[in-house]
Tab-separated table of C-alpha atoms in Angstrom:
chain	number	residue	atom	x	y	z
G	11	MET	CA	27.576	24.613	66.358
G	12	LEU	CA	30.864	25.128	64.187
G	13	ALA	CA	31.356	21.346	64.052
G	14	LEU	CA	27.788	20.640	62.739
G	15	ILE	CA	27.853	23.453	60.215
G	16	SER	CA	31.638	22.396	58.867
G	17	ALA	CA	30.639	18.907	58.894
G	18	PHE	CA	27.311	19.589	56.916
G	19	GLY	CA	29.165	22.153	54.316
G	20	LEU	CA	32.094	19.712	53.702
G	21	VAL	CA	30.193	16.702	53.458
G	22	LEU	CA	27.349	18.298	50.966
G	23	ALA	CA	30.256	19.504	48.788
G	24	VAL	CA	31.934	16.345	48.667
G	25	GLU	CA	28.667	14.017	48.125
G	26	LEU	CA	26.844	15.939	45.293
G	27	PRO	CA	29.206	14.921	42.727
G	28	ASP	CA	29.802	11.609	44.111
G	29	LYS	CA	28.765	7.962	43.892
G	30	THR	CA	26.254	8.455	46.395
G	31	LEU	CA	24.158	10.629	44.756
G	32	VAL	CA	24.280	8.192	41.658
G	33	ALA	CA	23.809	5.153	43.399
G	34	THR	CA	20.666	6.369	45.033
G	35	LEU	CA	19.172	7.867	42.084
G	36	VAL	CA	19.726	4.358	40.251
G	37	LEU	CA	18.371	2.807	43.223
G	38	THR	CA	15.259	5.006	42.883
G	39	THR	CA	14.698	4.172	39.412
G	40	ARG	CA	14.825	0.319	40.331
G	41	PHE	CA	12.505	0.480	43.702
G	42	ARG	CA	9.989	2.645	44.680
G	43	ALA	CA	11.171	5.945	46.192
G	44	TRP	CA	10.310	5.817	49.874
G	45	PRO	CA	11.965	2.533	50.485
G	46	VAL	CA	15.123	3.598	48.898
G	47	PHE	CA	14.925	7.017	50.967
G	48	VAL	CA	14.492	4.815	54.215
G	49	GLY	CA	17.309	2.153	53.375
G	50	VAL	CA	19.760	4.938	52.297
G	51	THR	CA	18.869	7.132	55.373
G	52	ALA	CA	19.713	4.271	57.746
G	53	ALA	CA	22.882	3.232	56.033
G	54	PHE	CA	23.750	7.118	56.187
G	55	ALA	CA	23.148	7.018	60.070
G	56	VAL	CA	25.006	4.029	60.765
G	57	GLN	CA	28.107	5.012	58.568
G	58	SER	CA	27.995	8.582	60.081
G	59	ALA	CA	27.932	7.122	63.541
G	60	ILE	CA	30.767	4.750	62.745
G	61	ALA	CA	32.973	7.475	61.426
G	62	ALA	CA	32.205	9.939	64.158
G	63	VAL	CA	32.822	7.217	67.103
G	64	PHE	CA	36.056	6.023	66.026
G	65	GLY	CA	37.309	9.034	64.333
G	66	SER	CA	40.790	8.807	63.127
G	67	VAL	CA	40.811	5.122	63.945
G	68	LEU	CA	38.752	4.644	60.465
G	69	THR	CA	41.709	6.109	58.471
G	70	LEU	CA	43.877	3.231	59.761
G	71	LEU	CA	41.686	0.387	58.178
G	72	PRO	CA	43.502	-0.986	55.208
G	73	GLU	CA	42.558	0.875	52.081
G	74	THR	CA	43.157	-1.888	49.701
G	75	LEU	CA	40.614	-4.129	51.762
G	76	VAL	CA	38.034	-1.458	51.703
G	77	THR	CA	38.479	-0.867	48.004
G	78	ALA	CA	38.408	-4.279	47.158
G	79	ILE	CA	34.954	-4.711	49.346
G	80	VAL	CA	33.385	-1.501	47.510
G	81	ALA	CA	34.502	-3.188	44.238
G	82	ALA	CA	32.951	-6.509	44.711
G	83	MET	CA	29.659	-4.932	46.022
G	84	PHE	CA	29.097	-2.919	43.105
G	85	GLY	CA	30.386	-5.798	40.912
G	86	ILE	CA	27.435	-7.776	42.429
G	87	GLY	CA	24.898	-5.044	41.908
G	88	ALA	CA	25.873	-4.545	38.234
G	89	TYR	CA	25.588	-8.290	37.559
G	90	MET	CA	22.263	-8.268	38.999
G	91	LEU	CA	20.947	-5.357	37.468
G	92	LEU	CA	22.331	-6.544	34.075
G	93	ARG	CA	20.824	-9.904	34.308
G	94	GLU	CA	17.436	-8.519	35.004
G	95	GLY	CA	17.886	-5.761	32.316
G	96	PHE	CA	18.903	-7.872	29.470
G	97	SER	CA	16.394	-11.052	30.638
G	98	PRO	CA	13.608	-11.641	27.940
G	99	GLY	CA	10.299	-10.692	29.353
G	100	LYS	CA	7.897	-7.724	29.301
G	101	ASP	CA	9.262	-4.164	29.280
G	102	GLY	CA	6.188	-1.953	29.079
G	103	GLY	CA	5.373	1.028	31.199
G	104	GLU	CA	4.878	-0.923	34.470
G	105	ASP	CA	6.810	0.722	37.265
G	106	ALA	CA	10.486	-0.587	37.821
G	107	SER	CA	10.003	-2.115	41.312
G	108	ARG	CA	7.385	-4.428	39.508
G	109	SER	CA	9.102	-5.743	36.800
G	110	GLY	CA	10.538	-9.423	37.167
G	111	PRO	CA	8.464	-12.382	38.686
G	112	SER	CA	7.224	-10.384	41.628
G	113	PRO	CA	7.065	-6.871	42.942
G	114	ALA	CA	9.677	-5.931	45.293
G	115	THR	CA	8.475	-5.504	48.788
G	116	PHE	CA	9.294	-2.430	50.955
G	117	PHE	CA	11.657	-4.453	53.258
G	118	ARG	CA	13.611	-5.937	50.168
G	119	SER	CA	13.874	-2.376	48.434
G	120	ALA	CA	14.944	-0.882	51.825
G	121	LEU	CA	17.392	-3.555	52.683
G	122	THR	CA	18.923	-3.651	49.245
G	123	SER	CA	19.541	0.125	49.243
G	124	PHE	CA	20.848	0.069	52.852
G	125	GLY	CA	23.424	-2.513	51.613
G	126	VAL	CA	24.289	-0.714	48.526
G	127	LEU	CA	25.145	2.731	50.299
G	128	PHE	CA	26.479	1.290	53.345
G	129	ALA	CA	29.301	-0.686	51.120
G	130	ALA	CA	29.786	2.386	49.150
G	131	GLU	CA	30.288	4.755	51.817
G	132	TRP	CA	33.284	2.441	53.442
G	133	GLY	CA	36.396	4.451	52.893
G	134	ASP	CA	34.423	7.213	51.135
G	135	ALA	CA	35.465	11.011	51.076
G	136	SER	CA	32.629	11.870	53.360
G	137	GLN	CA	33.405	8.934	55.891
G	138	LEU	CA	37.152	10.203	56.037
G	139	ALA	CA	35.861	13.877	56.555
G	140	THR	CA	33.546	13.089	59.393
G	141	ALA	CA	36.342	11.075	60.948
G	142	SER	CA	38.776	13.869	60.619
G	143	LEU	CA	36.437	16.594	61.845
G	144	THR	CA	35.874	14.388	64.791
G	145	ALA	CA	39.263	14.477	65.526
G	146	ARG	CA	39.523	17.963	64.941
G	147	PHE	CA	36.705	19.481	66.822
G	148	GLY	CA	35.986	16.630	69.433
G	149	ASN	CA	32.428	16.413	69.131
G	150	PRO	CA	31.310	13.351	67.633
G	151	PHE	CA	27.537	14.103	67.919
G	152	ALA	CA	27.598	17.465	66.343
G	153	VAL	CA	30.168	16.224	63.417
G	154	ALA	CA	27.917	12.741	63.135
G	155	LEU	CA	24.688	15.121	63.048
G	156	GLY	CA	25.948	17.404	60.057
G	157	SER	CA	27.537	14.705	58.191
G	158	PHE	CA	24.085	12.730	58.270
G	159	VAL	CA	21.770	15.617	57.384
G	160	ALA	CA	24.241	16.524	54.526
G	161	LEU	CA	24.039	12.703	53.241
G	162	VAL	CA	20.169	12.644	53.713
G	163	ALA	CA	20.133	16.176	51.535
G	164	VAL	CA	21.744	14.512	48.979
G	165	ALA	CA	19.687	11.201	49.070
G	166	GLY	CA	16.839	13.395	49.143
G	167	LEU	CA	17.580	15.053	45.941
G	168	ALA	CA	18.710	11.931	44.200
G	169	VAL	CA	15.084	10.131	45.108
G	170	PHE	CA	13.442	13.146	43.965
G	171	ILE	CA	15.065	12.971	40.582
G	172	GLY	CA	14.920	9.072	40.383
G	173	ALA	CA	11.156	8.960	40.851
G	174	LYS	CA	10.674	11.617	38.256
G	175	VAL	CA	13.064	9.722	35.731
G	176	ARG	CA	11.423	6.288	36.624
G	177	SER	CA	7.935	7.059	35.230
G	178	ARG	CA	9.485	8.431	31.904
G	179	ILE	CA	11.907	5.528	31.001
G	180	ARG	CA	11.358	1.721	30.264
G	181	PRO	CA	12.334	-0.396	33.205
G	182	LYS	CA	14.643	-2.690	31.101
G	183	LEU	CA	16.510	0.477	29.939
G	184	ILE	CA	16.859	1.692	33.664
G	185	GLN	CA	18.154	-1.739	34.681
G	186	ARG	CA	20.687	-1.752	31.740
G	187	VAL	CA	22.065	1.630	32.261
G	188	ALA	CA	22.127	1.240	36.283
G	189	GLY	CA	24.228	-2.238	35.646
G	190	PHE	CA	26.911	-0.447	33.514
G	191	VAL	CA	27.024	2.376	36.086
G	192	PHE	CA	27.677	0.090	38.848
G	193	ALA	CA	29.892	-1.942	36.762
G	194	GLY	CA	31.685	1.524	36.105
G	195	PHE	CA	32.187	1.998	39.759
G	196	SER	CA	33.210	-1.427	40.327
G	197	LEU	CA	35.962	-1.045	37.588
G	198	PHE	CA	36.922	2.328	38.993
G	199	ALA	CA	37.560	0.784	42.686
G	200	LEU	CA	39.491	-1.966	41.175
G	201	SER	CA	41.642	0.496	39.193
G	202	GLN	CA	42.464	2.064	42.716
G	203	LEU	CA	43.817	-1.301	43.968
G	204	ALA	CA	46.409	-1.169	41.080
G	205	PHE	CA	47.813	2.043	42.229
């Protein structure tokens, strides 16, 4: 029980001010809330399991490679969001998930959300914390569960806020802001490569 509570508390504290909350919020302003929540929850489940199973082995991955992959994923996301946000077209009060040529399907929204958060969590503080706590407590299931529940709590908060914001802001504006946020994450990751 101590392993579960320790993992929950540590991961929750690390993730509340982290890119995970912002990325989930941005995805929720772009897609419907339910598929985003399903996609990020699945990504968190896989990442928590990986971190717990491999424990300290994950900390041995080359940090440069992990950072480069994260930077590339956020860069691709920024490009896609900015391209759509600045494309000519209707920008009425339609749902953000319906802008563009066709509405986003549940599967596409969930898969996009999974991909973004799965990539963003590699080498993240919560993953490293989960791996470290697994090595310390020797209870991978309890640590993974505590970590997963904390990540889902953060995602739930972000989805709730994102769904509320989406109905009050123009979709093109949301896409532009989201694109610049993702570009910022990409540049931040690239700046870490230099040091």
